[in-house]
PDB file of N, CA and C in Angstrom:
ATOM      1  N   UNK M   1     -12.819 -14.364   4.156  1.00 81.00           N
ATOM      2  CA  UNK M   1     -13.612 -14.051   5.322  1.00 81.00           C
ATOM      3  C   UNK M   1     -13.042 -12.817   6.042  1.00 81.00           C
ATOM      4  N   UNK M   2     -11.565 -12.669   6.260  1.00 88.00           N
ATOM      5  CA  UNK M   2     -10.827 -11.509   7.167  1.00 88.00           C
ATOM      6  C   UNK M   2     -11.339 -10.320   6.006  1.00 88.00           C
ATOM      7  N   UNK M   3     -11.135 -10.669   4.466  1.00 89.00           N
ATOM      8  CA  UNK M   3     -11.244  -9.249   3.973  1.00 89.00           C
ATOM      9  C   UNK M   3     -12.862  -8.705   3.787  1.00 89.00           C
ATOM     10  N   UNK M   4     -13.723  -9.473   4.180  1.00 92.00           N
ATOM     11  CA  UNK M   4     -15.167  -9.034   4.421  1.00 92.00           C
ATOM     12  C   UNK M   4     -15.433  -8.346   5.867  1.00 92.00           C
ATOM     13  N   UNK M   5     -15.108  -9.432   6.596  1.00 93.00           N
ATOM     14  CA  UNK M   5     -14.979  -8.823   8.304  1.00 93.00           C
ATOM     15  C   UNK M   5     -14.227  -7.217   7.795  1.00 93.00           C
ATOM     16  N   UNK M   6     -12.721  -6.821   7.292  1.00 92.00           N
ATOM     17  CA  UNK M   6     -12.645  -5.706   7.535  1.00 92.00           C
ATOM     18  C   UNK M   6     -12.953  -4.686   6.861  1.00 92.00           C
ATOM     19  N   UNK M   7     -13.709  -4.795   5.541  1.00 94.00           N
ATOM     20  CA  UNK M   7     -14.783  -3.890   4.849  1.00 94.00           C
ATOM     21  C   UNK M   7     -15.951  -3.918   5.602  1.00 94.00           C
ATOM     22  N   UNK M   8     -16.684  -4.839   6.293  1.00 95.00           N
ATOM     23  CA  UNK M   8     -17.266  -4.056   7.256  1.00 95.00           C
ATOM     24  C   UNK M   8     -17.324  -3.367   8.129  1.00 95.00           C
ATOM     25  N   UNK M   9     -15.998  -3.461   8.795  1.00 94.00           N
ATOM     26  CA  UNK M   9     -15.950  -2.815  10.013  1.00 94.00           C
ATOM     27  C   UNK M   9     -15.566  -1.204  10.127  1.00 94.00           C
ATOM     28  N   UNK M  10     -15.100  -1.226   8.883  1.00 93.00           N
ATOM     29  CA  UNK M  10     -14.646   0.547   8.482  1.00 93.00           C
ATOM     30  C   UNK M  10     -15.877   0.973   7.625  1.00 93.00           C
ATOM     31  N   UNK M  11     -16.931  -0.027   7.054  1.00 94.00           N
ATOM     32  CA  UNK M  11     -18.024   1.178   6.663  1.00 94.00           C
ATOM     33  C   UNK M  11     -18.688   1.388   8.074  1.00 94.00           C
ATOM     34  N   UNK M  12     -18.390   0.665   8.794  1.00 95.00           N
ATOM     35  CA  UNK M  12     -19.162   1.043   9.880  1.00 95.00           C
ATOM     36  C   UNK M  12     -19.100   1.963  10.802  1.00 95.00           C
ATOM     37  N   UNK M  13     -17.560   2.399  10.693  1.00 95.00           N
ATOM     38  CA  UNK M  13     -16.789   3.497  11.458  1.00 95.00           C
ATOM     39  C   UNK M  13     -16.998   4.923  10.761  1.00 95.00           C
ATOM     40  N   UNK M  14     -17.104   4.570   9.262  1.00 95.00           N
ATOM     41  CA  UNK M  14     -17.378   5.559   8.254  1.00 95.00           C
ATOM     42  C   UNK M  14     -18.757   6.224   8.531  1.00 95.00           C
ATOM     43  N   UNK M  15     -19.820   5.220   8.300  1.00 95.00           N
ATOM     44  CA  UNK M  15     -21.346   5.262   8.503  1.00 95.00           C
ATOM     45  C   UNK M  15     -21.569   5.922   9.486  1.00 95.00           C
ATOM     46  N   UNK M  16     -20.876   6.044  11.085  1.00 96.00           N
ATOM     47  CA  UNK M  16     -21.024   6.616  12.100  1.00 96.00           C
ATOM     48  C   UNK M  16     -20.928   8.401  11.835  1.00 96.00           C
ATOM     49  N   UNK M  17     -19.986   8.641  11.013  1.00 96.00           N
ATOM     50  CA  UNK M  17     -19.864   9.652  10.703  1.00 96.00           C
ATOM     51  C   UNK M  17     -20.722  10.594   9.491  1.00 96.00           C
ATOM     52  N   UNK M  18     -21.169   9.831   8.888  1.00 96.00           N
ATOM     53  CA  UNK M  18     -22.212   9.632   7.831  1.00 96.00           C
ATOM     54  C   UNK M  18     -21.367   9.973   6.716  1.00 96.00           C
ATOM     55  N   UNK M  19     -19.941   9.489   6.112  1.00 95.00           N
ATOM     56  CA  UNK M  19     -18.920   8.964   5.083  1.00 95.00           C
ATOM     57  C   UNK M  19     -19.281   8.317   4.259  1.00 95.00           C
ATOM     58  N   UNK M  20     -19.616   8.025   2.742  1.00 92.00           N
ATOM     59  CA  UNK M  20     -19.760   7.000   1.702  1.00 92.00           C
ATOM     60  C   UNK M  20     -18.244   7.242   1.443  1.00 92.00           C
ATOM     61  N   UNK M  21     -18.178   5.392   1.564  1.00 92.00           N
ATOM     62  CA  UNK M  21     -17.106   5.159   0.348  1.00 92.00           C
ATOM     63  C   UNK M  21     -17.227   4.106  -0.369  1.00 92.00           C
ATOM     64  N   UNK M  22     -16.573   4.186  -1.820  1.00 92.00           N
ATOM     65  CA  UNK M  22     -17.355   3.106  -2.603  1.00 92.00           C
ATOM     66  C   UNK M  22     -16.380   1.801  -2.224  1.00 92.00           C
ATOM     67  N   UNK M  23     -17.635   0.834  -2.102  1.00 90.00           N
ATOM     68  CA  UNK M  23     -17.156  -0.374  -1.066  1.00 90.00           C
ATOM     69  C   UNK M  23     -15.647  -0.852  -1.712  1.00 90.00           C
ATOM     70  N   UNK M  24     -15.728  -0.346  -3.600  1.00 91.00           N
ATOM     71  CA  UNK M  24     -14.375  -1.309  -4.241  1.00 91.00           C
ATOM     72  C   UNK M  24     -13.441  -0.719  -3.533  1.00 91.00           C
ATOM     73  N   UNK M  25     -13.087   1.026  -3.123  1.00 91.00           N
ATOM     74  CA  UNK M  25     -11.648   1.113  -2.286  1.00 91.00           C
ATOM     75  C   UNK M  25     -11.873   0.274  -0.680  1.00 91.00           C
ATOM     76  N   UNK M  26     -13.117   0.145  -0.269  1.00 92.00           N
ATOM     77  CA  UNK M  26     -12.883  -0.572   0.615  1.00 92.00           C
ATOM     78  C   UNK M  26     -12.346  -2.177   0.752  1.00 92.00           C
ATOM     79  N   UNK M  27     -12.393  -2.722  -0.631  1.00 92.00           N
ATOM     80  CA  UNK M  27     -12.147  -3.761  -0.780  1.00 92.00           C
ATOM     81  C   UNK M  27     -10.585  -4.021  -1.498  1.00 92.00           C
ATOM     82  N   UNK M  28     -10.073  -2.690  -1.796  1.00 88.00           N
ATOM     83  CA  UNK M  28      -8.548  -3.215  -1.925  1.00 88.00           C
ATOM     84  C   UNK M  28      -8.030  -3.044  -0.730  1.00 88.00           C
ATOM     85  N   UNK M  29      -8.064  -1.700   0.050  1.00 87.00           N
ATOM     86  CA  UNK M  29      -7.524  -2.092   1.345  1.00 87.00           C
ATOM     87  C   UNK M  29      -7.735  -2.938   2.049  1.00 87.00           C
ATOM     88  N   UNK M  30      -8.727  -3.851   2.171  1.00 91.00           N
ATOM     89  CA  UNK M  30      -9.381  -5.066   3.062  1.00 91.00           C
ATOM     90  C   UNK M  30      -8.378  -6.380   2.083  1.00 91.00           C
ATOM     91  N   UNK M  31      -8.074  -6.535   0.533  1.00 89.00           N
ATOM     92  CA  UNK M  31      -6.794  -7.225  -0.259  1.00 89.00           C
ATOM     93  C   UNK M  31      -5.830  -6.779  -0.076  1.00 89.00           C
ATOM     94  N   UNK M  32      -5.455  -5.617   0.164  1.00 83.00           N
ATOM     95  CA  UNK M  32      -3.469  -5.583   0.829  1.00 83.00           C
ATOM     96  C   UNK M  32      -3.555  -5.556   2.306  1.00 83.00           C
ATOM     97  N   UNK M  33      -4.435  -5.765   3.079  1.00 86.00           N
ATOM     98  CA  UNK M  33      -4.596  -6.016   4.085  1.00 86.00           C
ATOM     99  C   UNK M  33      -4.222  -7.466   4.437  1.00 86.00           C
ATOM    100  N   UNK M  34      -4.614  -8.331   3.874  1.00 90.00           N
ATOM    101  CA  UNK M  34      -4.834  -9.624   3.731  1.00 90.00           C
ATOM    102  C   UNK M  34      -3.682 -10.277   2.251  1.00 90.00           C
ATOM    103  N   UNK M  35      -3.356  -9.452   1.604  1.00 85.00           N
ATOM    104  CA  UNK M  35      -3.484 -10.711   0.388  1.00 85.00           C
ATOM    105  C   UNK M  35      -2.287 -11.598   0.875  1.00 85.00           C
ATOM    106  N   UNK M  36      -1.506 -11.751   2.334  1.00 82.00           N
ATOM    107  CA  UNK M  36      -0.201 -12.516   2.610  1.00 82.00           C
ATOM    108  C   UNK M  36      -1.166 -13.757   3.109  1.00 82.00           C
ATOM    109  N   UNK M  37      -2.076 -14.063   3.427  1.00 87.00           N
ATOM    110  CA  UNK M  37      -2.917 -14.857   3.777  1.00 87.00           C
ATOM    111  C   UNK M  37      -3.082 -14.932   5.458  1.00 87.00           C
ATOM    112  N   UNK M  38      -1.947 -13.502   5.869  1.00 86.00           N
ATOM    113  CA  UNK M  38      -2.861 -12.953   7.312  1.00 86.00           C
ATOM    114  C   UNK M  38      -2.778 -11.824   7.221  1.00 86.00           C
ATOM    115  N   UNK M  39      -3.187 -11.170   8.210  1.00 86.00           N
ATOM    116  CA  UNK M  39      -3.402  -9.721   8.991  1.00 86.00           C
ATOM    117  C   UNK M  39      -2.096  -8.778   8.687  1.00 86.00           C
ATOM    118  N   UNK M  40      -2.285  -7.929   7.706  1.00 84.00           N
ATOM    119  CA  UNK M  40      -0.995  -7.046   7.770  1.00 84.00           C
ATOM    120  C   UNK M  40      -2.045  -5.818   8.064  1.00 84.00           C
ATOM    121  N   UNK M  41      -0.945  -4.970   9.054  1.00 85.00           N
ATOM    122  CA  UNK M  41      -1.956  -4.194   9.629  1.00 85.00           C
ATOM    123  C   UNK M  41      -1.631  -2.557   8.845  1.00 85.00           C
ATOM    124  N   UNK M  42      -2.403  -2.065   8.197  1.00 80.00           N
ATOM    125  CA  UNK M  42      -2.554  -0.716   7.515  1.00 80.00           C
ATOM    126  C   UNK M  42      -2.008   0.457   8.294  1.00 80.00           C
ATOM    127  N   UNK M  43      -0.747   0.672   8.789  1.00 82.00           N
ATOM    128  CA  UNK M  43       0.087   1.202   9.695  1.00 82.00           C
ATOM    129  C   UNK M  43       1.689   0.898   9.755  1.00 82.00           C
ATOM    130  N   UNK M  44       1.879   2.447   9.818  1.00 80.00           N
ATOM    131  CA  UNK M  44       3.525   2.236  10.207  1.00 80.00           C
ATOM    132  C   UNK M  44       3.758   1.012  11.174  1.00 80.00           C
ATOM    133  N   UNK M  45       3.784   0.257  11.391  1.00 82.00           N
ATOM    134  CA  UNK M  45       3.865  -0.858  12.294  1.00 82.00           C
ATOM    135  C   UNK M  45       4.088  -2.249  11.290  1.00 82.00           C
ATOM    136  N   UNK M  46       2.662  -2.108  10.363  1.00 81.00           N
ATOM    137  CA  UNK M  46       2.275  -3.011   9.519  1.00 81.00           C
ATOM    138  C   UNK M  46       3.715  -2.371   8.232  1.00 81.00           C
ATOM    139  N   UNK M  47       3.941  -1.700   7.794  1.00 79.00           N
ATOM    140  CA  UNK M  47       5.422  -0.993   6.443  1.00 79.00           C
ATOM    141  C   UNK M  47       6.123  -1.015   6.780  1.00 79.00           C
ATOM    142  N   UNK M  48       6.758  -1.653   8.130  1.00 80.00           N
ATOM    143  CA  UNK M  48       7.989  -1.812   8.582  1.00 80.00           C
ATOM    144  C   UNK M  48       8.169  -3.538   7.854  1.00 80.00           C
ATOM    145  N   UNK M  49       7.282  -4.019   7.736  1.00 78.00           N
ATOM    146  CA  UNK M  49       7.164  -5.339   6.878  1.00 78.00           C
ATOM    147  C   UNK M  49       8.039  -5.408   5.746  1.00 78.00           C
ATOM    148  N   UNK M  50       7.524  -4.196   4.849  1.00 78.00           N
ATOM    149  CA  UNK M  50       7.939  -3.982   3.726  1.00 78.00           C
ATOM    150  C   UNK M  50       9.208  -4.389   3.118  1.00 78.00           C
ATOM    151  N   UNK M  51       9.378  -4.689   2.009  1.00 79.00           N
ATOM    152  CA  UNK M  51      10.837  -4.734   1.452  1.00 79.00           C
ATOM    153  C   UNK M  51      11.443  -3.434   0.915  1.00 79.00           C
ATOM    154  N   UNK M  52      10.174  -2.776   0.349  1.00 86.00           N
ATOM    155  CA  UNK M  52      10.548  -1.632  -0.454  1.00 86.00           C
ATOM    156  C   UNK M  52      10.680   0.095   0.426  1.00 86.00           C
ATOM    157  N   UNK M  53      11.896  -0.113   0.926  1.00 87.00           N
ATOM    158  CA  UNK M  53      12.093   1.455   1.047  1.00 87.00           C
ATOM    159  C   UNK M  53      11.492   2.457   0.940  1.00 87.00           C
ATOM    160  N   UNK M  54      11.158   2.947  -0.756  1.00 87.00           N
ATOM    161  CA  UNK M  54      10.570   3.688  -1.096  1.00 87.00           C
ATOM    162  C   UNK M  54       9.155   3.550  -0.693  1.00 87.00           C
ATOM    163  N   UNK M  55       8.351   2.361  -0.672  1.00 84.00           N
ATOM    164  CA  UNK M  55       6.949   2.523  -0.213  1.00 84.00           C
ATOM    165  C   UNK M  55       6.708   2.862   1.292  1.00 84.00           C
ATOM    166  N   UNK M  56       8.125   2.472   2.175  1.00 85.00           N
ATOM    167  CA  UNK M  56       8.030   2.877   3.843  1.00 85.00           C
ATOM    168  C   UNK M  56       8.072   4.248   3.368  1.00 85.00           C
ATOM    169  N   UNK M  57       8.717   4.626   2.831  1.00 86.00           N
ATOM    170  CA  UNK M  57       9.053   6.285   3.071  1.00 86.00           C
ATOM    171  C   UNK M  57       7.744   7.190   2.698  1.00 86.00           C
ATOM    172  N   UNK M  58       7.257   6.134   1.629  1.00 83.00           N
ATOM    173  CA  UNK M  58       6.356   7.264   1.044  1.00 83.00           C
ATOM    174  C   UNK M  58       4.738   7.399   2.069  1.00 83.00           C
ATOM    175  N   UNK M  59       4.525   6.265   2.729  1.00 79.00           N
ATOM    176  CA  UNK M  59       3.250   5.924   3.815  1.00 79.00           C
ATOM    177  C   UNK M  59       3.444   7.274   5.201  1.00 79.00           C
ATOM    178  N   UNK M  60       4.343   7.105   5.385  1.00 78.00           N
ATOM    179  CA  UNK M  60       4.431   7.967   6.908  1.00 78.00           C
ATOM    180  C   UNK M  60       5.778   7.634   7.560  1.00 78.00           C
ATOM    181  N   UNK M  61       6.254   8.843   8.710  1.00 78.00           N
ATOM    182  CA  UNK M  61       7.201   8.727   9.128  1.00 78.00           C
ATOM    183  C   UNK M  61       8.228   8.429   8.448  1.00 78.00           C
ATOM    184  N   UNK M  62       8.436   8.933   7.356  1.00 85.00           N
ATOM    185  CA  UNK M  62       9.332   9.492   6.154  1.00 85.00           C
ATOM    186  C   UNK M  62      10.972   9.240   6.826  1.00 85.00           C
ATOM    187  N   UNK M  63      11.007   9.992   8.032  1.00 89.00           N
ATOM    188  CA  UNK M  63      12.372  10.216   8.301  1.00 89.00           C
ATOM    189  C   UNK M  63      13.035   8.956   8.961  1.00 89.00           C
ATOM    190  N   UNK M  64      12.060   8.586   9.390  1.00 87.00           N
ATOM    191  CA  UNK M  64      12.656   7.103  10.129  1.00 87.00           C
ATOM    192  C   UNK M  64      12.659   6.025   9.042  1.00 87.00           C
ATOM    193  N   UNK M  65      11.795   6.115   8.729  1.00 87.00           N
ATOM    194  CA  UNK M  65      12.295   4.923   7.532  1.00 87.00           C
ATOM    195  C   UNK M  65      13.442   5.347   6.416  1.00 87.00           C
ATOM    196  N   UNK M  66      14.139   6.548   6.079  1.00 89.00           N
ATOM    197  CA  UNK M  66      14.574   7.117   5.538  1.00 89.00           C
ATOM    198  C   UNK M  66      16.099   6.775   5.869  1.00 89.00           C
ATOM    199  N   UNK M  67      16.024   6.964   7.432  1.00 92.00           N
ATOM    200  CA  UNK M  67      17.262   6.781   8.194  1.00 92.00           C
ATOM    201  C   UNK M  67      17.522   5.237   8.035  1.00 92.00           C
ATOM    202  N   UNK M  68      16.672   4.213   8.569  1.00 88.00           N
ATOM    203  CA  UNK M  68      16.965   3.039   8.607  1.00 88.00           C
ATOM    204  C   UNK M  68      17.020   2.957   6.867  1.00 88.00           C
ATOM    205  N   UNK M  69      16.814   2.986   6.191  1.00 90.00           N
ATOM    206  CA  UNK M  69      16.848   2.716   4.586  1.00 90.00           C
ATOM    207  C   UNK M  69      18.582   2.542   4.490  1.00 90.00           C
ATOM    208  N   UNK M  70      18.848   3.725   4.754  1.00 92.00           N
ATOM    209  CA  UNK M  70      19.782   4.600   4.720  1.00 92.00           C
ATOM    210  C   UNK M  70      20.803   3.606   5.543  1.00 92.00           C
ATOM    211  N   UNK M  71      20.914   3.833   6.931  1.00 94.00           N
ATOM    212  CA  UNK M  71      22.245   2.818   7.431  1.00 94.00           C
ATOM    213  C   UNK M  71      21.957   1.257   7.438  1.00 94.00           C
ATOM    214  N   UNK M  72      21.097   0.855   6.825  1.00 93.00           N
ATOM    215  CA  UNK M  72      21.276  -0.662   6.685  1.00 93.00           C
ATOM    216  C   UNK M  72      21.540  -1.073   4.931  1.00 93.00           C
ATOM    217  N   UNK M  73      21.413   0.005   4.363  1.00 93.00           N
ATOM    218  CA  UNK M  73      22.026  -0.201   2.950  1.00 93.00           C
ATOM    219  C   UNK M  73      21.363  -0.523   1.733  1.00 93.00           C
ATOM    220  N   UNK M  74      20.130  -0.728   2.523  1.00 91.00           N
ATOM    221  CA  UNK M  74      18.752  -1.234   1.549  1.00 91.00           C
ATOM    222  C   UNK M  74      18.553  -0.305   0.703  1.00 91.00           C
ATOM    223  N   UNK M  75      18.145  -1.386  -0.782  1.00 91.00           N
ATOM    224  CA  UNK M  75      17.839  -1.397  -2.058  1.00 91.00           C
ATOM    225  C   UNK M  75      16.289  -1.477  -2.430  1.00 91.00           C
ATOM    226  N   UNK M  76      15.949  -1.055  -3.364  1.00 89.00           N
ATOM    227  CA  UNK M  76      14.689  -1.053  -3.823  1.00 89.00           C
ATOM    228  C   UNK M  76      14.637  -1.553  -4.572  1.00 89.00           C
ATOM    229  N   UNK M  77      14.023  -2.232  -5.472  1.00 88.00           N
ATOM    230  CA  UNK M  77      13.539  -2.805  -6.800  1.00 88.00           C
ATOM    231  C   UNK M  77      12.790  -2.388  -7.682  1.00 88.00           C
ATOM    232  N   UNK M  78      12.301  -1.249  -7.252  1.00 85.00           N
ATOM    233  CA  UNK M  78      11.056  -0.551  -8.017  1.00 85.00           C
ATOM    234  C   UNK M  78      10.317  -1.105  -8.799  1.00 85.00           C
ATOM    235  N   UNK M  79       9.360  -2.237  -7.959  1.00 83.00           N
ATOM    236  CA  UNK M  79       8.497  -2.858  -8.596  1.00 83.00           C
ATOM    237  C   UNK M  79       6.925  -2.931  -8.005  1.00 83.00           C
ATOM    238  N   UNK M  80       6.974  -1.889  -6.988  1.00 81.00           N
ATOM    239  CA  UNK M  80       5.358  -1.246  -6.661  1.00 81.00           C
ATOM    240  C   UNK M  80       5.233  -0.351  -7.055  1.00 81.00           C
ATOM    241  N   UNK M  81       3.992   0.513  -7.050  1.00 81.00           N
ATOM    242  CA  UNK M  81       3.572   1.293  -7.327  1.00 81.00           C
ATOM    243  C   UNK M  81       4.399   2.809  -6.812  1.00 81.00           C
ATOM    244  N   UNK M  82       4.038   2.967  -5.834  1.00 81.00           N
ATOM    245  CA  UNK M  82       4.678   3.924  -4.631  1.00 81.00           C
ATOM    246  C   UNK M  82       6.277   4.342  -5.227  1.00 81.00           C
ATOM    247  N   UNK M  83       6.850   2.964  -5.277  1.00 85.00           N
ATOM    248  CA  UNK M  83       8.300   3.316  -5.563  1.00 85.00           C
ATOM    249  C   UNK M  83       8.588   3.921  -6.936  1.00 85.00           C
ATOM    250  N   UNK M  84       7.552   3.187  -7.906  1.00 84.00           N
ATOM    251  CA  UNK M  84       7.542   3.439  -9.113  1.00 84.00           C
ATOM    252  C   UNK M  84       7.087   5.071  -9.629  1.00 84.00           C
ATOM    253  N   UNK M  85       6.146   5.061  -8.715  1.00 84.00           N
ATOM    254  CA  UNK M  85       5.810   7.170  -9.026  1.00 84.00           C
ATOM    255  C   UNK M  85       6.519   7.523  -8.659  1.00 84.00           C
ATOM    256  N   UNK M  86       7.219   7.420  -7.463  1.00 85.00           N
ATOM    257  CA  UNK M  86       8.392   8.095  -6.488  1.00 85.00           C
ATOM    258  C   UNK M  86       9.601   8.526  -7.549  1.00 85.00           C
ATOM    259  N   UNK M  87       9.940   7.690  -8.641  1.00 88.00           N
ATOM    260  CA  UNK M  87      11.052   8.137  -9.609  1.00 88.00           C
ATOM    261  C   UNK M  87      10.291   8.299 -10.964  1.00 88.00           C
ATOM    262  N   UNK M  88       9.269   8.571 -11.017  1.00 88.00           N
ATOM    263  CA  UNK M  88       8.923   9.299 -12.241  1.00 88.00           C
ATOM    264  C   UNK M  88       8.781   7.866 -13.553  1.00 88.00           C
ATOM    265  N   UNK M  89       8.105   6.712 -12.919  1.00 85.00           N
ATOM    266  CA  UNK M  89       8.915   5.428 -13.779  1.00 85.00           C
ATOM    267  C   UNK M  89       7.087   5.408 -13.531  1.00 85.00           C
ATOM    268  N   UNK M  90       6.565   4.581 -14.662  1.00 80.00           N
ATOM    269  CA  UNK M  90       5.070   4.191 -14.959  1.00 80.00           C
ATOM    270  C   UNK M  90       5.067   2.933 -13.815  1.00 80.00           C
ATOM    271  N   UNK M  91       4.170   2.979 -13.481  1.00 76.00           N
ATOM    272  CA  UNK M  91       4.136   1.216 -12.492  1.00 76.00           C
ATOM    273  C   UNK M  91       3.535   0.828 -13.228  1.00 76.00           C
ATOM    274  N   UNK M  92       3.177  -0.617 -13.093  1.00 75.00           N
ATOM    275  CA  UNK M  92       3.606  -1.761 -14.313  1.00 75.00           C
ATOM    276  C   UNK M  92       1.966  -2.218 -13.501  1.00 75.00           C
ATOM    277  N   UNK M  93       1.102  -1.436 -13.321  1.00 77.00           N
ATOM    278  CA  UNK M  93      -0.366  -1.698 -13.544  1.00 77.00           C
ATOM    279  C   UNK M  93      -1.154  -1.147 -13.918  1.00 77.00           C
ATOM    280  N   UNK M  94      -2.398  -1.583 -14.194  1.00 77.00           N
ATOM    281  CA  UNK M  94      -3.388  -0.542 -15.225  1.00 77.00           C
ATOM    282  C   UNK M  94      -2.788  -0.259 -16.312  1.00 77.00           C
ATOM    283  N   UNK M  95      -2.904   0.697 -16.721  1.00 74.00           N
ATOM    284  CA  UNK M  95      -2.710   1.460 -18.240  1.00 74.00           C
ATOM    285  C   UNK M  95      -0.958   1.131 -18.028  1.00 74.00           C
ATOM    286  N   UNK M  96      -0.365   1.155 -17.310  1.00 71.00           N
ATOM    287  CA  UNK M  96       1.364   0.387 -17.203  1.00 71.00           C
ATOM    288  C   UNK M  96       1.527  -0.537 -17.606  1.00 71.00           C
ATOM    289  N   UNK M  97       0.930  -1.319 -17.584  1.00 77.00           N
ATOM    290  CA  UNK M  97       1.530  -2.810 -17.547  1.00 77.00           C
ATOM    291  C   UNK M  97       1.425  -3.989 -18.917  1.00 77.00           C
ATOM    292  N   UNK M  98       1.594  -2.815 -19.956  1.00 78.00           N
ATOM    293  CA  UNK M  98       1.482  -3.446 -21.462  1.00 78.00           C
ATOM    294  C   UNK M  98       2.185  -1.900 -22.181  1.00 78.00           C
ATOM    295  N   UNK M  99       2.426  -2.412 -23.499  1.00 79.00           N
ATOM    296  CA  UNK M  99       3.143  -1.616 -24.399  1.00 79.00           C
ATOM    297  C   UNK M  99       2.286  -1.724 -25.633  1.00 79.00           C
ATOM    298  N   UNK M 100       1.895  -0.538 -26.360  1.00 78.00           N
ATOM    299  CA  UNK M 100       1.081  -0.511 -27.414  1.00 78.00           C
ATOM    300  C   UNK M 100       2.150  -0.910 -28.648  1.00 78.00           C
ATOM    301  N   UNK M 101       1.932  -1.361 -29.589  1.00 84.00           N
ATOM    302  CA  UNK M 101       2.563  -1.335 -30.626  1.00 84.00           C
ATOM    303  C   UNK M 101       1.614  -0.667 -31.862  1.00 84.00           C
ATOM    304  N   UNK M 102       2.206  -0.087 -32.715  1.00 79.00           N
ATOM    305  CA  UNK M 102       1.545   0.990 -33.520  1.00 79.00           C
ATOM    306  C   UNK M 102       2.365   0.039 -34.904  1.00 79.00           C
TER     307      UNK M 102
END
């Protein structure tokens, strides 16, 4: 229900402007919005949540999360996406997340 409520409410903000977007990106951000089973909010506010370093750094305000990364000693796991391009490493979805054998 929250991730319908908030695909509507941004085509609607969109629509004002006269913006198409195709509803599926509206519907993953409206799933990482939600997929904790509440409200994570799509904002530096909401990536301070985060575990992963590299994905604070890479969203916004780079330097502050950079710094706190930095003197609290935190580790990454490189197991999102974000972190995973960030070092040149395939993320482990889509066309990632299997190995062909020949």
């Amino acid at each position: 229900a929250a991730s319908k409520i908030i695909v509507k409410e941004v085509k609607d903000v969109f629509n004002v402007y006269g913006i198409k977007v195709d509803p599926r990106h509206l519907s993953l951000v409206a799933d990482y919005m939600t997929f904790n089973g509440t409200f994570e909010p799509l904002s530096r506010k909401g990536m301070e949540s985060s575990v992963s370093p590299l994905q604070q750094i890479s969203f916004e305000s780079s330097l502050g999360f950079l710094k706190t990364a930095t003197i609290r000693g935190k580790q990454d796991n490189l197991q999102n996406p974000s972190s995973a391009l960030m070092i040149g490493k395939p993320c482990g979805t889509g066309t990632g997340c299997f190995t062909l054998f020949s």
